[in-house]
XYZ file of C-alpha atoms in Angstrom:
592
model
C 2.674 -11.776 -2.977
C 1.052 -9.055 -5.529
C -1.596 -6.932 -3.599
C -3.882 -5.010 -5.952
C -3.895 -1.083 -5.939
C -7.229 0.197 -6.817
C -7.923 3.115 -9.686
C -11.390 4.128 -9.574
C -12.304 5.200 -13.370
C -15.902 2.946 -14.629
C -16.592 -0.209 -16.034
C -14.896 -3.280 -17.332
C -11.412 -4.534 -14.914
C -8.031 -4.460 -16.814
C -4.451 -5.365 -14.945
C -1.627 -3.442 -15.539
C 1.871 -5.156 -14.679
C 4.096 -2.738 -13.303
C 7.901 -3.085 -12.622
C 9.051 -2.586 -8.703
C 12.745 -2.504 -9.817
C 13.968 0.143 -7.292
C 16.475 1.868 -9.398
C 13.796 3.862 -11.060
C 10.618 5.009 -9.934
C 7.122 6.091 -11.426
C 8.746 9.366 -10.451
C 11.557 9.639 -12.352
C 10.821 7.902 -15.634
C 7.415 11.007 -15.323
C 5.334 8.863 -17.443
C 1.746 9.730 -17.751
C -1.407 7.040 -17.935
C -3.667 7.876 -20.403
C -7.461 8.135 -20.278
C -9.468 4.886 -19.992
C -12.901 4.726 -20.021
C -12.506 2.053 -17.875
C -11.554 0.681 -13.931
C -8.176 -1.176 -13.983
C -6.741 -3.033 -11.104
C -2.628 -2.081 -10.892
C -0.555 -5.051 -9.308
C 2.817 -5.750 -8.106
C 4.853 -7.984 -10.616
C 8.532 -8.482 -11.517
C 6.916 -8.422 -15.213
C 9.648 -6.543 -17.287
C 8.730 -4.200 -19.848
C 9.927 -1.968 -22.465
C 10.933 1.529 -20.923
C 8.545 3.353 -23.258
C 5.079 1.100 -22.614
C 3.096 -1.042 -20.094
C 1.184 -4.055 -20.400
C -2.364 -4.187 -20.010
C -3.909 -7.589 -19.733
C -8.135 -7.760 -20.526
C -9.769 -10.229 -18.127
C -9.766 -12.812 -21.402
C -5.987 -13.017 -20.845
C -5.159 -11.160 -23.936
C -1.963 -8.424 -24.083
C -2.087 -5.154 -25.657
C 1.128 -2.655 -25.658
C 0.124 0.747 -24.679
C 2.510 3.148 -25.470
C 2.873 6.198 -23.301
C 3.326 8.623 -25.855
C 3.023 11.985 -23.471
C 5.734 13.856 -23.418
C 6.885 16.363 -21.108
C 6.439 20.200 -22.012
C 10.131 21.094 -23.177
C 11.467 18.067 -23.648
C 12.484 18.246 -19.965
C 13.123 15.003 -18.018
C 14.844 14.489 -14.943
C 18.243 12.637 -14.737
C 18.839 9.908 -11.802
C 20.401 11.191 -9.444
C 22.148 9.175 -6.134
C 20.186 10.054 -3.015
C 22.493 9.835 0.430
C 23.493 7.011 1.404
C 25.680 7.780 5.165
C 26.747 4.763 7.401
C 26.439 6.096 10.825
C 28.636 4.079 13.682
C 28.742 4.680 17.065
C 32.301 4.437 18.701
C 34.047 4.603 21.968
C 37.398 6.071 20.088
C 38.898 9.067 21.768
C 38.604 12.038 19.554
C 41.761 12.743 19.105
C 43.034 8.914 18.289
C 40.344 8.955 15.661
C 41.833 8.560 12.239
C 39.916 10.089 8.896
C 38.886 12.929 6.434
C 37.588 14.798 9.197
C 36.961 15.489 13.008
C 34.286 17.792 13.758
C 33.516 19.114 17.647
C 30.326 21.002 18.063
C 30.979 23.440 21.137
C 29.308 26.280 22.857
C 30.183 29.548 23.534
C 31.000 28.153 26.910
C 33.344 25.583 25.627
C 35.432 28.360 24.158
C 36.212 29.659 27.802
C 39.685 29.883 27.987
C 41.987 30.752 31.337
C 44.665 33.953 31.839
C 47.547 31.502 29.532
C 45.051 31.260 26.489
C 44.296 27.604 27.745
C 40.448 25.956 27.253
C 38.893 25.299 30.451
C 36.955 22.621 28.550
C 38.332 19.452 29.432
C 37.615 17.589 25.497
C 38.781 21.246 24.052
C 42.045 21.526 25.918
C 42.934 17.733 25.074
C 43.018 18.647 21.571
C 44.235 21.386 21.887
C 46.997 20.170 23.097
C 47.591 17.714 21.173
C 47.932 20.231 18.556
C 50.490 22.280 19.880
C 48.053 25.044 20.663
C 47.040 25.918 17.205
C 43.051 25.184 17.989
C 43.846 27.814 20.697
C 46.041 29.997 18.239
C 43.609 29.681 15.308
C 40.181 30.597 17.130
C 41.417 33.771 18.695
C 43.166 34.981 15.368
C 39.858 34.186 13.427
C 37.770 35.269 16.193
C 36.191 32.281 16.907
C 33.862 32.413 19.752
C 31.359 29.491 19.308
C 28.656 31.455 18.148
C 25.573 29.988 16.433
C 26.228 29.548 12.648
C 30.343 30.184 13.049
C 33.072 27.786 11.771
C 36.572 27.258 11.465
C 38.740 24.037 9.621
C 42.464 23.428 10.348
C 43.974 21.824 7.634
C 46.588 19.174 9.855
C 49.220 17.039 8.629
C 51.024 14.154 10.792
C 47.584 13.181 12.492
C 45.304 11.440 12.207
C 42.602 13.154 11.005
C 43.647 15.671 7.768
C 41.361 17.833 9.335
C 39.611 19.602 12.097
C 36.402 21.506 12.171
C 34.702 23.492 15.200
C 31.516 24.237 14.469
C 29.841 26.979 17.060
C 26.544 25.883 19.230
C 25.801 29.394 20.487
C 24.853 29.501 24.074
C 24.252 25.769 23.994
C 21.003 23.614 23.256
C 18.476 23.336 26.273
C 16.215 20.111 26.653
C 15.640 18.879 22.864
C 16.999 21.982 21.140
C 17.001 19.715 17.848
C 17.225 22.410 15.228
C 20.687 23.319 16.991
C 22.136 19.842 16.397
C 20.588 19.764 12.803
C 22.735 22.600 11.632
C 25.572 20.613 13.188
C 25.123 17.811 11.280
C 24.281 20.333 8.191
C 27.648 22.335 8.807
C 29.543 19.101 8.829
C 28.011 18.285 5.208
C 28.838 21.083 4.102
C 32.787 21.258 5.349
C 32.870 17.316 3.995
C 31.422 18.488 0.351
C 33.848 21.558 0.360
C 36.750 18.914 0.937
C 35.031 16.255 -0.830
C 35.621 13.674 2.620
C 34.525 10.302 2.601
C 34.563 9.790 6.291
C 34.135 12.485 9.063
C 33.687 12.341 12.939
C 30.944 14.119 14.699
C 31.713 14.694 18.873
C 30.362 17.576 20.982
C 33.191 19.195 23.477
C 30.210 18.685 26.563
C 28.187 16.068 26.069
C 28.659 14.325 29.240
C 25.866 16.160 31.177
C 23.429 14.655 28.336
C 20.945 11.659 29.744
C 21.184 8.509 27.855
C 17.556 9.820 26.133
C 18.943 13.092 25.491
C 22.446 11.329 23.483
C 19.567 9.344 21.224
C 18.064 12.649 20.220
C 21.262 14.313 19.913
C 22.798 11.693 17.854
C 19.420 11.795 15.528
C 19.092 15.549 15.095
C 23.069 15.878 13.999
C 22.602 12.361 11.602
C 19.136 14.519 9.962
C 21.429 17.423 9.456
C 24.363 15.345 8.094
C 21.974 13.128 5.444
C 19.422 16.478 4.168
C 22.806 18.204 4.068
C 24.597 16.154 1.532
C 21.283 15.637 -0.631
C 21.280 17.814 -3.644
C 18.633 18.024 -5.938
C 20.582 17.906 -9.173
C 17.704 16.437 -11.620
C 17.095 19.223 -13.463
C 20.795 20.441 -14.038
C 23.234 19.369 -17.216
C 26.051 18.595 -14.453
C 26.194 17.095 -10.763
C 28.854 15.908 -7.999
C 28.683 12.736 -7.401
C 28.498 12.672 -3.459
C 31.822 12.307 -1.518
C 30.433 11.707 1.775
C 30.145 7.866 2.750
C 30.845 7.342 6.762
C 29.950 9.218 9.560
C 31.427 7.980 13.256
C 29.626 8.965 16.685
C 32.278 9.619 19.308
C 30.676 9.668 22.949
C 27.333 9.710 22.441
C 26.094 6.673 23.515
C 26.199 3.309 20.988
C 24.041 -0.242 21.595
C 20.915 -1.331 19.954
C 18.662 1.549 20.596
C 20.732 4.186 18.967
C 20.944 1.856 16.011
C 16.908 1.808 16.173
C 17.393 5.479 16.119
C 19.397 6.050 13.344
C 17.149 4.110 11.094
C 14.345 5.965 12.129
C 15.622 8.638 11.164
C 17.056 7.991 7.800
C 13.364 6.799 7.100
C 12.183 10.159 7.769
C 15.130 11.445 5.402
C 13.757 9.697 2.610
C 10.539 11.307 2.986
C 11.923 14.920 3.225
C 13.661 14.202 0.174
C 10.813 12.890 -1.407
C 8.849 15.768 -0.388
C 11.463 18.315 -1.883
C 12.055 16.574 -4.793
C 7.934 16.641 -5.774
C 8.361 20.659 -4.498
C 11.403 21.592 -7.007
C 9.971 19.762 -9.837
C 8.873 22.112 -12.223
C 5.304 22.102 -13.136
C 5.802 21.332 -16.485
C 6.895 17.786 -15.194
C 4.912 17.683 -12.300
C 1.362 17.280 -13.049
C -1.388 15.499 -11.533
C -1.269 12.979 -12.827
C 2.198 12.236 -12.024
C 2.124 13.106 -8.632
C -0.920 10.302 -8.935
C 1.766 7.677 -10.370
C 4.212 8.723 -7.786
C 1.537 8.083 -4.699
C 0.890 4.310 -7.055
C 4.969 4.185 -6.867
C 4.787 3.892 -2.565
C 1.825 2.086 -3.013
C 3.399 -0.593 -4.954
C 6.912 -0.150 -3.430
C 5.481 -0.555 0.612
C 2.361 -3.020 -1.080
C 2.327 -4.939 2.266
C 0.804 -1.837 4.683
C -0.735 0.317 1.562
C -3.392 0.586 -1.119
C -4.385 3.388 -3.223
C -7.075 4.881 -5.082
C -7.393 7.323 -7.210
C -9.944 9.130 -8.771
C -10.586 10.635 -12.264
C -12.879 13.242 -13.104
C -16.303 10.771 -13.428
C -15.487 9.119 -10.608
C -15.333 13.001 -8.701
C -18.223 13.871 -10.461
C -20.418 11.213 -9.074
C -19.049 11.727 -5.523
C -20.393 15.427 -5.979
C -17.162 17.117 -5.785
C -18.072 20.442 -7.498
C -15.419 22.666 -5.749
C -12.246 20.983 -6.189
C -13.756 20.438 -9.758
C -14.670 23.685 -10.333
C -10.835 24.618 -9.849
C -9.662 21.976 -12.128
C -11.738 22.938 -15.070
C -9.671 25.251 -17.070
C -6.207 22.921 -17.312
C -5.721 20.498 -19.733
C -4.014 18.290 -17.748
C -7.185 16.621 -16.271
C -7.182 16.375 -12.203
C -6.166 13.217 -9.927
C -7.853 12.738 -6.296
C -5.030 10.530 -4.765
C -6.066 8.496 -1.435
C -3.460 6.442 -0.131
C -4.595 3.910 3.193
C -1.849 3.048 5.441
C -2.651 -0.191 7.571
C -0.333 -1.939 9.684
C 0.496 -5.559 8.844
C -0.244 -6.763 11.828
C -2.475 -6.319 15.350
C -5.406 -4.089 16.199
C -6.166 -0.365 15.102
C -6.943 1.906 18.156
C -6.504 4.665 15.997
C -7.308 6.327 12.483
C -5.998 9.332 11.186
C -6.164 11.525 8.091
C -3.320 13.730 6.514
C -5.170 15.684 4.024
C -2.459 18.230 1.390
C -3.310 21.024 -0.790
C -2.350 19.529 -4.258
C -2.074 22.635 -7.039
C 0.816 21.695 -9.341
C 0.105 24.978 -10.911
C -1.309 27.900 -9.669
C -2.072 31.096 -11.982
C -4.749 32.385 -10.154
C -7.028 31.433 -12.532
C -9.106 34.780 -13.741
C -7.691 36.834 -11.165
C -4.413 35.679 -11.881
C -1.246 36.949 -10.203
C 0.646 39.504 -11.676
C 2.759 42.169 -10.556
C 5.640 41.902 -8.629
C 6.359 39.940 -5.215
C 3.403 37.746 -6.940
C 5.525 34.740 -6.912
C 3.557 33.222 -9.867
C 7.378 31.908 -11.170
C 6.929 29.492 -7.772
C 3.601 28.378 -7.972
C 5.085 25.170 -8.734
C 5.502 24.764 -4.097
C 1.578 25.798 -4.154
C 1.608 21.539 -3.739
C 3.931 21.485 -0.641
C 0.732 20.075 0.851
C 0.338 17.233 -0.713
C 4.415 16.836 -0.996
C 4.295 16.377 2.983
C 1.419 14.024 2.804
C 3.063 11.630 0.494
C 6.821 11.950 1.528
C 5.340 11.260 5.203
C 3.340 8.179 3.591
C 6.776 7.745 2.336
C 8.585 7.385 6.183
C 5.904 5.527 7.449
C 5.432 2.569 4.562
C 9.442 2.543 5.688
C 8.672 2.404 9.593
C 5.407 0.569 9.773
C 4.329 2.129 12.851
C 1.419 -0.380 14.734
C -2.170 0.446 16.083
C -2.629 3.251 13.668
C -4.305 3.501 10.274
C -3.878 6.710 8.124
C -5.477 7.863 5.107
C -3.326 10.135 3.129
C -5.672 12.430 0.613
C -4.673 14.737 -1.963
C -6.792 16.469 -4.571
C -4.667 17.514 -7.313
C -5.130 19.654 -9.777
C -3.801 22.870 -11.678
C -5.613 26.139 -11.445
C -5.410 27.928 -14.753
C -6.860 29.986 -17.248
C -9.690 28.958 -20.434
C -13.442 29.190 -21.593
C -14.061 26.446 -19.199
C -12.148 28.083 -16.383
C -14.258 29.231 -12.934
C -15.057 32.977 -13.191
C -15.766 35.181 -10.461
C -19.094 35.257 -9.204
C -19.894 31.605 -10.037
C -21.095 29.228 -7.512
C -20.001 26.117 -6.798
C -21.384 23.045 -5.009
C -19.612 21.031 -2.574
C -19.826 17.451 -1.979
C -21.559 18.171 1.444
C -23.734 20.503 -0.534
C -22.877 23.823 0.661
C -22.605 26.161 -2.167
C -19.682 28.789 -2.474
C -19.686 32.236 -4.116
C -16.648 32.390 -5.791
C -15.314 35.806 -5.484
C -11.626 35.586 -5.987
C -10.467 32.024 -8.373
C -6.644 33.104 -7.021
C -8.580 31.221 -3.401
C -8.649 28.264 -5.309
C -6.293 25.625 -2.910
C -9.714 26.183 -0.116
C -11.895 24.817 -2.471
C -9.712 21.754 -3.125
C -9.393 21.002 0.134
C -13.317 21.394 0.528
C -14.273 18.257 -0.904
C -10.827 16.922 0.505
C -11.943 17.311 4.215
C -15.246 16.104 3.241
C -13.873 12.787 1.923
C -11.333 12.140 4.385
C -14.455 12.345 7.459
C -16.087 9.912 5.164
C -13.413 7.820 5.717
C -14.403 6.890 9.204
C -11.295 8.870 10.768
C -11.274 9.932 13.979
C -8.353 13.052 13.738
C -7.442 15.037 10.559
C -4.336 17.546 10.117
C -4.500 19.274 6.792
C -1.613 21.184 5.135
C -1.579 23.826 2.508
C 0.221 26.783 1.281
C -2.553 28.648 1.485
C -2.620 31.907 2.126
C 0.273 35.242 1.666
C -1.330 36.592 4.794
C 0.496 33.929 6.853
C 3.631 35.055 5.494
C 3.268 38.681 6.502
C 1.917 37.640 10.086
C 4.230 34.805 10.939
C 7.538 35.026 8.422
C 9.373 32.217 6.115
C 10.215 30.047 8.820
C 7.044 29.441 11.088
C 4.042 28.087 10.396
C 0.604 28.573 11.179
C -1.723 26.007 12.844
C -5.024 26.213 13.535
C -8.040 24.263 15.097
C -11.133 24.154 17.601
C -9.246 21.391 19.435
C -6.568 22.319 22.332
C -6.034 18.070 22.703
C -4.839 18.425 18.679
C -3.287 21.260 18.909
C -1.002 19.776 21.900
C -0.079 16.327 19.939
C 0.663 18.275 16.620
C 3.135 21.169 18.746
C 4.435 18.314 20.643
C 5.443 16.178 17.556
C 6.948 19.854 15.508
C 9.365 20.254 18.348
C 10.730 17.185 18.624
C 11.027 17.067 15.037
C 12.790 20.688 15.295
C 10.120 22.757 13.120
C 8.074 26.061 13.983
C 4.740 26.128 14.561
C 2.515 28.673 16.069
C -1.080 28.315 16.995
C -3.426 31.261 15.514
C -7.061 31.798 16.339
C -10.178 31.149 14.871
C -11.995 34.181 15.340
C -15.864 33.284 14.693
C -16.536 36.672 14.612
C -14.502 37.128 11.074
C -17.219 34.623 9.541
C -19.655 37.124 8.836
C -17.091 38.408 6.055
C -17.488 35.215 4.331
C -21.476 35.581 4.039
C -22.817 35.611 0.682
C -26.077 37.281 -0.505
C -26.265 34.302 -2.986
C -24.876 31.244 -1.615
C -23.525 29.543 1.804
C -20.724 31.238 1.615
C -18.018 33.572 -0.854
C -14.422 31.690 -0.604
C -12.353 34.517 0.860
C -13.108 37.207 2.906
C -10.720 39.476 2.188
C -6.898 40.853 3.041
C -7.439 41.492 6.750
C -7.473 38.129 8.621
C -6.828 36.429 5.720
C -5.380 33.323 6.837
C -8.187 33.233 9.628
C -10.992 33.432 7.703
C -9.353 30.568 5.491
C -9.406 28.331 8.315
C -12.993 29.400 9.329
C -13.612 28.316 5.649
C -12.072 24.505 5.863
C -13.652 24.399 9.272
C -16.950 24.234 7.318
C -16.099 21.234 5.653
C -15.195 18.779 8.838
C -17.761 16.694 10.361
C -17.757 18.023 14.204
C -17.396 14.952 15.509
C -13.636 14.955 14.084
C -10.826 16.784 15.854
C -9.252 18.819 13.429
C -6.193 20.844 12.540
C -5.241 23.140 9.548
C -1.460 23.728 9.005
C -0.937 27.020 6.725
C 2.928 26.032 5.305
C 2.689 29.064 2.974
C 6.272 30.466 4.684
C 8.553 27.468 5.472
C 7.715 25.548 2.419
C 10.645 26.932 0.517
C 14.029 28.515 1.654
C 14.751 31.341 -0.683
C 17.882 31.893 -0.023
C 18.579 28.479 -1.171
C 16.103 28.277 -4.197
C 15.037 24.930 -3.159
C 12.273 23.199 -1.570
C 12.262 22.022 2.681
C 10.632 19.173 2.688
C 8.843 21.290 5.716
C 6.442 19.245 8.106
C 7.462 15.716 7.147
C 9.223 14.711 10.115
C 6.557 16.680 12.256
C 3.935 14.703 10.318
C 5.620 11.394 11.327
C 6.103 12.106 14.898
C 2.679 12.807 15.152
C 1.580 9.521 13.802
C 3.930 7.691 15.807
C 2.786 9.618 18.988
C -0.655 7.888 17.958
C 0.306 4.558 17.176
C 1.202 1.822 19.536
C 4.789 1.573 18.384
């Protein structure tokens, strides 16, 4: 049954028929809605149309063909591209009767023990060794092979089963749920299957049998999260692409039945929203804008219609909610801004629960009047300065998928671009929240703050009882913390416990910085409440201090600064960084 999705604009009601085929999405056609000076209701309809318009039906019943005439700056459009799609089994098969592309054996440096006559002490290691004549023995000590974190070796075999046979090196062995150790597993095994271009591989670790039944679910998970992100490739943008070789991957002794099955789809939900989120991240801001990012939150809307709705905003509609600092940022850009709200209820039962994932949403940063120049700037990247709001909707993404119970979530983005005109913020102008504090601004390159200002001060509107915001906020986080961890912060230990717990078992880095009330009085004004940055010492801290005024006190709160792990340089890509801790930590809160 169609369940409206609600656009908050003014005036008369119009219903626009959109398409739910699943072979392309709001996303990748990048089409843009124009202007209307009026509210519209969208609905879910098999209604087909043609690929360059959409219906609009006026409450007398009559049609009119609008044609989205928008195009993208550069002609640039992104081609289709095949996301992962792995069959995972679980099977009793001894590892070396196992017959495919490849057979891959995660072991420790431990495992690689091997007695005075060059023979493994490890019982699954010495097995296949043997059945190989001794060339796994042979071949690790001529290329050094010690099990080390990050090492590899392949044998290329002929007259077995497998063609191949990969060791990929633990280190000194996982402890507990070391799950960023079995991700790189399953990573390294996506990578030896693309270099081969395998359609099947086995995974098996050489010691797994002093792993608890619990212990073989997480295992299994982590190595299937590494296998899945590490075949993706984000190929949109690019004249060329593989087509993906990788179709099968088989689970040899770690566990099988019903609940590792439950498992495995869990996480290939979460998948799909880390690829969602890095696919928003790489998209160059010329594509991304607000208001597609706005079509794409109306695309998992309509997609999961039975556990969301959606509303978004348009400039009146901010206006008369009194959002002067996320509007103030939005002011120069001609590409007007979108406040996205997304509400997550389950289809079923009671709510004990509700929860709001707020994300910084700057397509485009330039720093506005102080804009960013110079080098080590990163003004080329500003397109991530939305890695926010990508984590907010690819975990709306996971949960519309997993339809977790007892919980309601509100997922809130204010997106914008922060540029440069005669109607662009200046420094030294003041702006008025929509909780009516006023802000000096001092520096417009502080602009993602002021977004979330009237963000945080929606989302306690919304009745919730916990928010976690994310943002790529501030450089100073970088310096203090590196590309890898981020920084959390929040008045609440309780909060702070759930979100740390959720980030390790989804294997991502967190690390809890203070809030130093004593670094407030740099962010006095002579003029207004407050200016909206304080500085370069403490910067990151007094950004926090800033959000902090902006949530109700009776809300627990949390503010995650992504500003390092929100892109890998070495890869030139997007993470899809705090998705799967974002879903964890909604799960923890659900009755699921």
């Amino acid at each position: 049954m169609a369940v409206p999705i609600r656009l908050a604009t003014s005036s008369s009601s119009i219903t626009l028929l959109a398409s739910t085929s699943t072979s392309s999405t709001i996303f990748t056609k990048f089409k843009s809605i124009s202007h209307l000076g009026s509210s519209f209701s969208v609905t879910d309809t098999t209604t087909n149309f043609s690929k360059n318009s959409l219906l609009f039906r006026y409450p007398n019943g009559k049609r009119m063909v609008h044609v989205l005439a928008k195009a993208t700056l550069g002609l640039t459009y992104p081609a289709v591209i095949e996301s992962p799609k792995i069959s995972f089994t679980a099977k009793d098969t001894d590892l070396v009767e196992w017959k495919g592309d490849i057979l891959a054996v995660g072991v420790t440096e431990k495992d690689m023990i091997k007695d005075e006559n060059s023979i493994f002490q490890n019982i699954v290691l010495k097995k296949l060794d043997s059945r190989l004549n001794g060339l796994l023995s042979e071949v690790s000590k001529e290329e050094d092979f010690t099990g080390k974190a990050g090492q590899s070796t392949v044998l290329r075999l002929s007259g077995l089963g497998t063609k191949r046979v990969c060791l990929i090196g633990l280190g000194k062995g996982p402890n507990g749920s070391s799950t960023s150790a079995y991700k790189s597993l399953g990573e390294s095994v996506a990578l030896a299957a693309k270099a081969s271009q395998a359609n099947n591989v086995a995974i098996a670790l050489a010691s797994s049998e002093d792993l608890t039944p619990g212990l073989k679910l997480t295992t299994a998970s982590a190595i299937a999260s590494g296998a899945l992100l590490g075949t993706y490739e984000d190929n949109r943008f690019k004249s060329e692409s593989k087509k993906l070789a990788l179709k099968s991957v088989d689970f040899l002794g770690l566990g099988a039945g019903p609940e590792l099955e439950k498992k495995l789809k869990f996480t290939e939900d979460v998948c799909a929203g880390v690829i969602l989120g890095k696919e928003l991240v790489n998209a160059p801001p010329n594509v991304l804008t607000p208001e597609v990012l706005a079509e794409e939150a109306l695309n998992i809307a309509s997609k999961y219609s039975d556990v969301f709705t959606a509303t978004i905003l348009d400039t009146e509609q901010c206006k008369e909610l009194k959002m002067g600092s996320y509007l103030g940022v939005a002011a120069a850009s001609t590409n007007p801004p979108k406040f996205i709200h997304l509400c997550y209820k389950p289809p079923a039962g009671s709510i004990k629960t509700k929860l709001a994932l707020v994300g910084k949403g700057l397509t485009f940063d330039s720093g506005g009047y102080n804009i960013k120049t110079g080098p080590g700037c990163l003004i080329e990247l500003m397109k991530f300065d939305m890695g926010g709001s990508a984590a907010v909707l690819g975990a709306a993404k996971s949960l519309g998928q997993i339809k977790p119970t007892g919980v309601e979530v509100h997922f809130i983005v204010a997106a914008c671009e922060n540029m440069i005109s005669g109607t662009a913020m200046r420094p030294g102008d003041i702006l008025t929240a929509s909780n009516g504090k006023t802000i000096e601004v001092n520096n417009t390159d502080a602009e993602g703050r002021l977004t979330l200002a009237d963000a945080l001060v929606y989302a306690c509107n919304q009745g919730v009882d916990k928010i976690v915001d994310l943002a790529t906020l501030t450089g100073a986080c970088i310096v203090a913390l590196g590309p890898s961890i981020a920084g959390i912060f929040t008045p609440s230990d309780n909060l702070a416990k759930e979100v740390v717990a959720a980030s390790e078992v989804a294997g991502e880095k967190l690390w809890r910085l203070p809030m130093e009330e004593s670094y407030w009085d740099s962010m006095k004004s002579g003029v207004a409440d407050m200016v909206n940055t304080g500085g370069r010492q403490g910067g990151s801290i007094t950004a926090a201090l800033f959000l902090k005024q902006f949530v109700d006190e009776k809300v627990e709160w949390l503010h995650i600064d992504m500003a390092g792990p929100v892109w890998n340089d070495k890869k030139k890509a997007a993470t899809g960084f705090a998705v799967p801790t974002l879903v964890e930590w909604v799960m923890a809160n659900s009755s699921s």
